[in-house]
Amino acid sequence: TALWTGSEILYWGGMDLLEGIQINSGERYTPATNTWTRMSEEGAPSPRMSHQGLWTGSEMILWGGDDDTGTTNTGAIYHPETDTWSEMSTEDAPLVQFPQVFW
C-alpha cells in the first residue's frame, strides 16, 4: 500500500519478491526533505499482500489481503503523529475482502 497524506507518502506491506515472503514493515517518505523514515512495527498487522489501504485525513487504515494462511479479515490503523498502530475489531467483519470501490 502506498498512500499520500498531503505531506508524505506512507508505504506498508507487500511481498519481498527476492525472498518470496510477505512483509509487515513500512516506510514514510517526505518529499520536502527527501528523507525516508522507518515506521514502527510494534502492533502492526501480520505480514500480508493484496490488502487495501485508506487515508482518513489523519490515519492510515489497512484491511484484509493474503497472509501465509490465505485470505485474512484483519486490519490495523496507523497513527503517523505518534508512529503507533491500533488493532481493528473483527467482530461482524467481512469474511472475504475483494472491494471494488474504496471508501
Short mmCIF file of N, CA and C in Angstrom, two decimals, residues 11-85:
data_model
loop_
_atom_site.label_atom_id
_atom_site.label_comp_id
_atom_site.label_asym_id
_atom_site.label_seq_id
_atom_site.Cartn_x
_atom_site.Cartn_y
_atom_site.Cartn_z
N TYR A 11 4.28 3.93 2.88
CA TYR A 11 4.38 2.64 2.19
C TYR A 11 4.33 1.55 3.26
N TRP A 12 3.49 0.52 3.04
CA TRP A 12 3.44 -0.56 4.01
C TRP A 12 3.11 -1.88 3.34
N GLY A 13 3.78 -2.94 3.84
CA GLY A 13 3.46 -4.32 3.46
C GLY A 13 3.83 -4.69 2.05
N GLY A 14 3.29 -5.82 1.63
CA GLY A 14 3.52 -6.33 0.28
C GLY A 14 4.32 -7.62 0.28
N MET A 15 5.04 -7.82 -0.79
CA MET A 15 5.77 -9.07 -1.00
C MET A 15 7.22 -8.76 -1.32
N ASP A 16 8.13 -9.44 -0.62
CA ASP A 16 9.55 -9.37 -0.94
C ASP A 16 9.78 -10.42 -2.03
N LEU A 17 9.88 -9.96 -3.27
CA LEU A 17 10.00 -10.88 -4.40
C LEU A 17 11.30 -11.67 -4.39
N LEU A 18 12.36 -11.09 -3.85
CA LEU A 18 13.64 -11.81 -3.80
C LEU A 18 13.57 -12.98 -2.83
N GLU A 19 12.92 -12.77 -1.68
CA GLU A 19 12.82 -13.81 -0.66
C GLU A 19 11.55 -14.64 -0.79
N GLY A 20 10.56 -14.12 -1.53
CA GLY A 20 9.30 -14.83 -1.70
C GLY A 20 8.45 -14.84 -0.43
N ILE A 21 8.57 -13.78 0.37
CA ILE A 21 7.81 -13.72 1.61
C ILE A 21 7.01 -12.41 1.69
N GLN A 22 5.90 -12.47 2.42
CA GLN A 22 5.12 -11.27 2.67
C GLN A 22 5.76 -10.49 3.80
N ILE A 23 5.59 -9.18 3.78
CA ILE A 23 6.25 -8.35 4.79
C ILE A 23 5.23 -7.52 5.57
N ASN A 24 5.61 -7.14 6.77
CA ASN A 24 4.76 -6.25 7.58
C ASN A 24 5.61 -5.10 8.11
N SER A 25 6.26 -4.44 7.20
CA SER A 25 7.05 -3.27 7.57
C SER A 25 6.68 -2.14 6.62
N GLY A 26 7.09 -0.94 6.99
CA GLY A 26 6.77 0.20 6.15
C GLY A 26 7.75 1.33 6.32
N GLU A 27 7.65 2.29 5.42
CA GLU A 27 8.49 3.47 5.40
C GLU A 27 7.63 4.69 5.13
N ARG A 28 8.13 5.82 5.60
CA ARG A 28 7.49 7.11 5.33
C ARG A 28 8.48 7.94 4.52
N TYR A 29 8.03 8.48 3.40
CA TYR A 29 8.88 9.32 2.57
C TYR A 29 8.36 10.75 2.61
N THR A 30 9.25 11.69 2.94
CA THR A 30 8.90 13.11 3.00
C THR A 30 9.60 13.82 1.84
N PRO A 31 8.85 14.18 0.79
CA PRO A 31 9.46 14.84 -0.37
C PRO A 31 10.12 16.17 -0.03
N ALA A 32 9.56 16.94 0.89
CA ALA A 32 10.10 18.26 1.23
C ALA A 32 11.54 18.18 1.72
N THR A 33 11.90 17.08 2.39
CA THR A 33 13.26 16.92 2.91
C THR A 33 14.02 15.78 2.23
N ASN A 34 13.33 15.09 1.30
CA ASN A 34 13.92 13.96 0.58
C ASN A 34 14.47 12.92 1.57
N THR A 35 13.64 12.57 2.57
CA THR A 35 14.08 11.62 3.59
C THR A 35 13.09 10.47 3.75
N TRP A 36 13.64 9.34 4.15
CA TRP A 36 12.86 8.14 4.47
C TRP A 36 12.95 7.89 5.97
N THR A 37 11.84 7.47 6.57
CA THR A 37 11.81 7.13 7.99
C THR A 37 11.08 5.79 8.13
N ARG A 38 11.67 4.88 8.87
CA ARG A 38 11.06 3.56 9.10
C ARG A 38 9.84 3.71 10.01
N MET A 39 8.73 3.04 9.67
CA MET A 39 7.54 3.05 10.50
C MET A 39 7.70 2.02 11.62
N SER A 40 7.09 2.28 12.75
CA SER A 40 7.10 1.32 13.84
C SER A 40 6.44 0.02 13.38
N GLU A 41 6.98 -1.11 13.82
CA GLU A 41 6.37 -2.41 13.51
C GLU A 41 5.62 -2.97 14.72
N GLU A 42 5.77 -2.33 15.88
CA GLU A 42 5.09 -2.80 17.08
C GLU A 42 3.59 -2.61 16.92
N GLY A 43 2.84 -3.70 16.98
CA GLY A 43 1.40 -3.66 16.83
C GLY A 43 0.92 -3.63 15.39
N ALA A 44 1.85 -3.70 14.43
CA ALA A 44 1.47 -3.68 13.01
C ALA A 44 0.73 -4.97 12.66
N PRO A 45 -0.08 -4.93 11.60
CA PRO A 45 -0.77 -6.15 11.18
C PRO A 45 0.21 -7.24 10.76
N SER A 46 -0.27 -8.46 10.70
CA SER A 46 0.56 -9.58 10.26
C SER A 46 1.05 -9.33 8.83
N PRO A 47 2.17 -9.97 8.45
CA PRO A 47 2.67 -9.82 7.08
C PRO A 47 1.58 -10.21 6.08
N ARG A 48 1.45 -9.40 5.03
CA ARG A 48 0.41 -9.68 4.03
C ARG A 48 0.67 -8.91 2.75
N MET A 49 -0.04 -9.34 1.71
CA MET A 49 -0.02 -8.63 0.44
C MET A 49 -1.46 -8.55 -0.06
N SER A 50 -1.68 -7.77 -1.08
CA SER A 50 -3.00 -7.60 -1.69
C SER A 50 -4.04 -7.05 -0.72
N HIS A 51 -3.59 -6.33 0.30
CA HIS A 51 -4.50 -5.71 1.25
C HIS A 51 -4.96 -4.37 0.69
N GLN A 52 -5.94 -3.78 1.34
CA GLN A 52 -6.46 -2.47 0.95
C GLN A 52 -6.03 -1.43 1.96
N GLY A 53 -5.78 -0.22 1.51
CA GLY A 53 -5.39 0.86 2.39
C GLY A 53 -6.20 2.11 2.10
N LEU A 54 -6.39 2.91 3.13
CA LEU A 54 -7.17 4.13 3.02
C LEU A 54 -6.58 5.19 3.93
N TRP A 55 -6.48 6.43 3.44
CA TRP A 55 -6.04 7.56 4.25
C TRP A 55 -7.29 8.31 4.69
N THR A 56 -7.47 8.49 6.00
CA THR A 56 -8.67 9.14 6.53
C THR A 56 -8.53 10.65 6.64
N GLY A 57 -7.34 11.14 6.47
CA GLY A 57 -7.05 12.55 6.72
C GLY A 57 -6.12 12.70 7.90
N SER A 58 -6.07 11.65 8.74
CA SER A 58 -5.15 11.67 9.88
C SER A 58 -4.58 10.29 10.20
N GLU A 59 -5.14 9.23 9.62
CA GLU A 59 -4.68 7.86 9.90
C GLU A 59 -4.73 7.02 8.63
N MET A 60 -3.91 5.98 8.62
CA MET A 60 -3.93 5.00 7.55
C MET A 60 -4.63 3.76 8.07
N ILE A 61 -5.66 3.31 7.36
CA ILE A 61 -6.36 2.09 7.72
C ILE A 61 -5.97 1.02 6.71
N LEU A 62 -5.52 -0.13 7.22
CA LEU A 62 -5.19 -1.28 6.38
C LEU A 62 -6.14 -2.42 6.72
N TRP A 63 -6.60 -3.14 5.68
CA TRP A 63 -7.55 -4.22 5.92
C TRP A 63 -7.36 -5.34 4.92
N GLY A 64 -7.53 -6.57 5.41
CA GLY A 64 -7.61 -7.75 4.56
C GLY A 64 -6.31 -8.12 3.88
N GLY A 65 -6.47 -8.76 2.74
CA GLY A 65 -5.33 -9.23 1.97
C GLY A 65 -5.06 -10.71 2.19
N ASP A 66 -3.91 -11.13 1.76
CA ASP A 66 -3.49 -12.53 1.88
C ASP A 66 -2.26 -12.60 2.75
N ASP A 67 -2.33 -13.48 3.78
CA ASP A 67 -1.16 -13.74 4.60
C ASP A 67 -0.70 -15.17 4.33
N ASP A 68 0.17 -15.71 5.15
CA ASP A 68 0.71 -17.04 4.87
C ASP A 68 -0.30 -18.16 5.05
N THR A 69 -1.50 -17.86 5.56
CA THR A 69 -2.54 -18.88 5.71
C THR A 69 -3.67 -18.71 4.71
N GLY A 70 -3.63 -17.66 3.90
CA GLY A 70 -4.69 -17.39 2.92
C GLY A 70 -5.28 -16.01 3.15
N THR A 71 -6.53 -15.86 2.74
CA THR A 71 -7.20 -14.56 2.88
C THR A 71 -7.47 -14.26 4.35
N THR A 72 -7.23 -13.02 4.75
CA THR A 72 -7.41 -12.64 6.14
C THR A 72 -8.45 -11.54 6.26
N ASN A 73 -9.18 -11.54 7.36
CA ASN A 73 -10.15 -10.46 7.61
C ASN A 73 -9.74 -9.70 8.87
N THR A 74 -8.49 -9.27 8.87
CA THR A 74 -7.97 -8.47 9.98
C THR A 74 -7.39 -7.17 9.43
N GLY A 75 -7.19 -6.23 10.33
CA GLY A 75 -6.64 -4.96 9.90
C GLY A 75 -6.08 -4.18 11.07
N ALA A 76 -5.56 -3.01 10.74
CA ALA A 76 -4.98 -2.14 11.77
C ALA A 76 -5.04 -0.69 11.30
N ILE A 77 -4.88 0.20 12.26
CA ILE A 77 -4.87 1.63 11.99
C ILE A 77 -3.50 2.18 12.38
N TYR A 78 -2.86 2.89 11.44
CA TYR A 78 -1.57 3.51 11.71
C TYR A 78 -1.77 4.99 12.00
N HIS A 79 -1.17 5.45 13.10
CA HIS A 79 -1.27 6.84 13.54
C HIS A 79 0.09 7.51 13.31
N PRO A 80 0.25 8.26 12.20
CA PRO A 80 1.55 8.84 11.89
C PRO A 80 2.08 9.83 12.93
N GLU A 81 1.20 10.57 13.58
CA GLU A 81 1.67 11.56 14.55
C GLU A 81 2.39 10.93 15.73
N THR A 82 2.00 9.69 16.09
CA THR A 82 2.64 9.00 17.22
C THR A 82 3.45 7.78 16.78
N ASP A 83 3.43 7.48 15.46
CA ASP A 83 4.13 6.31 14.92
C ASP A 83 3.70 5.04 15.66
N THR A 84 2.38 4.87 15.82
CA THR A 84 1.83 3.71 16.52
C THR A 84 0.72 3.07 15.70
N TRP A 85 0.43 1.81 16.05
CA TRP A 85 -0.63 1.03 15.42
C TRP A 85 -1.71 0.69 16.43
#
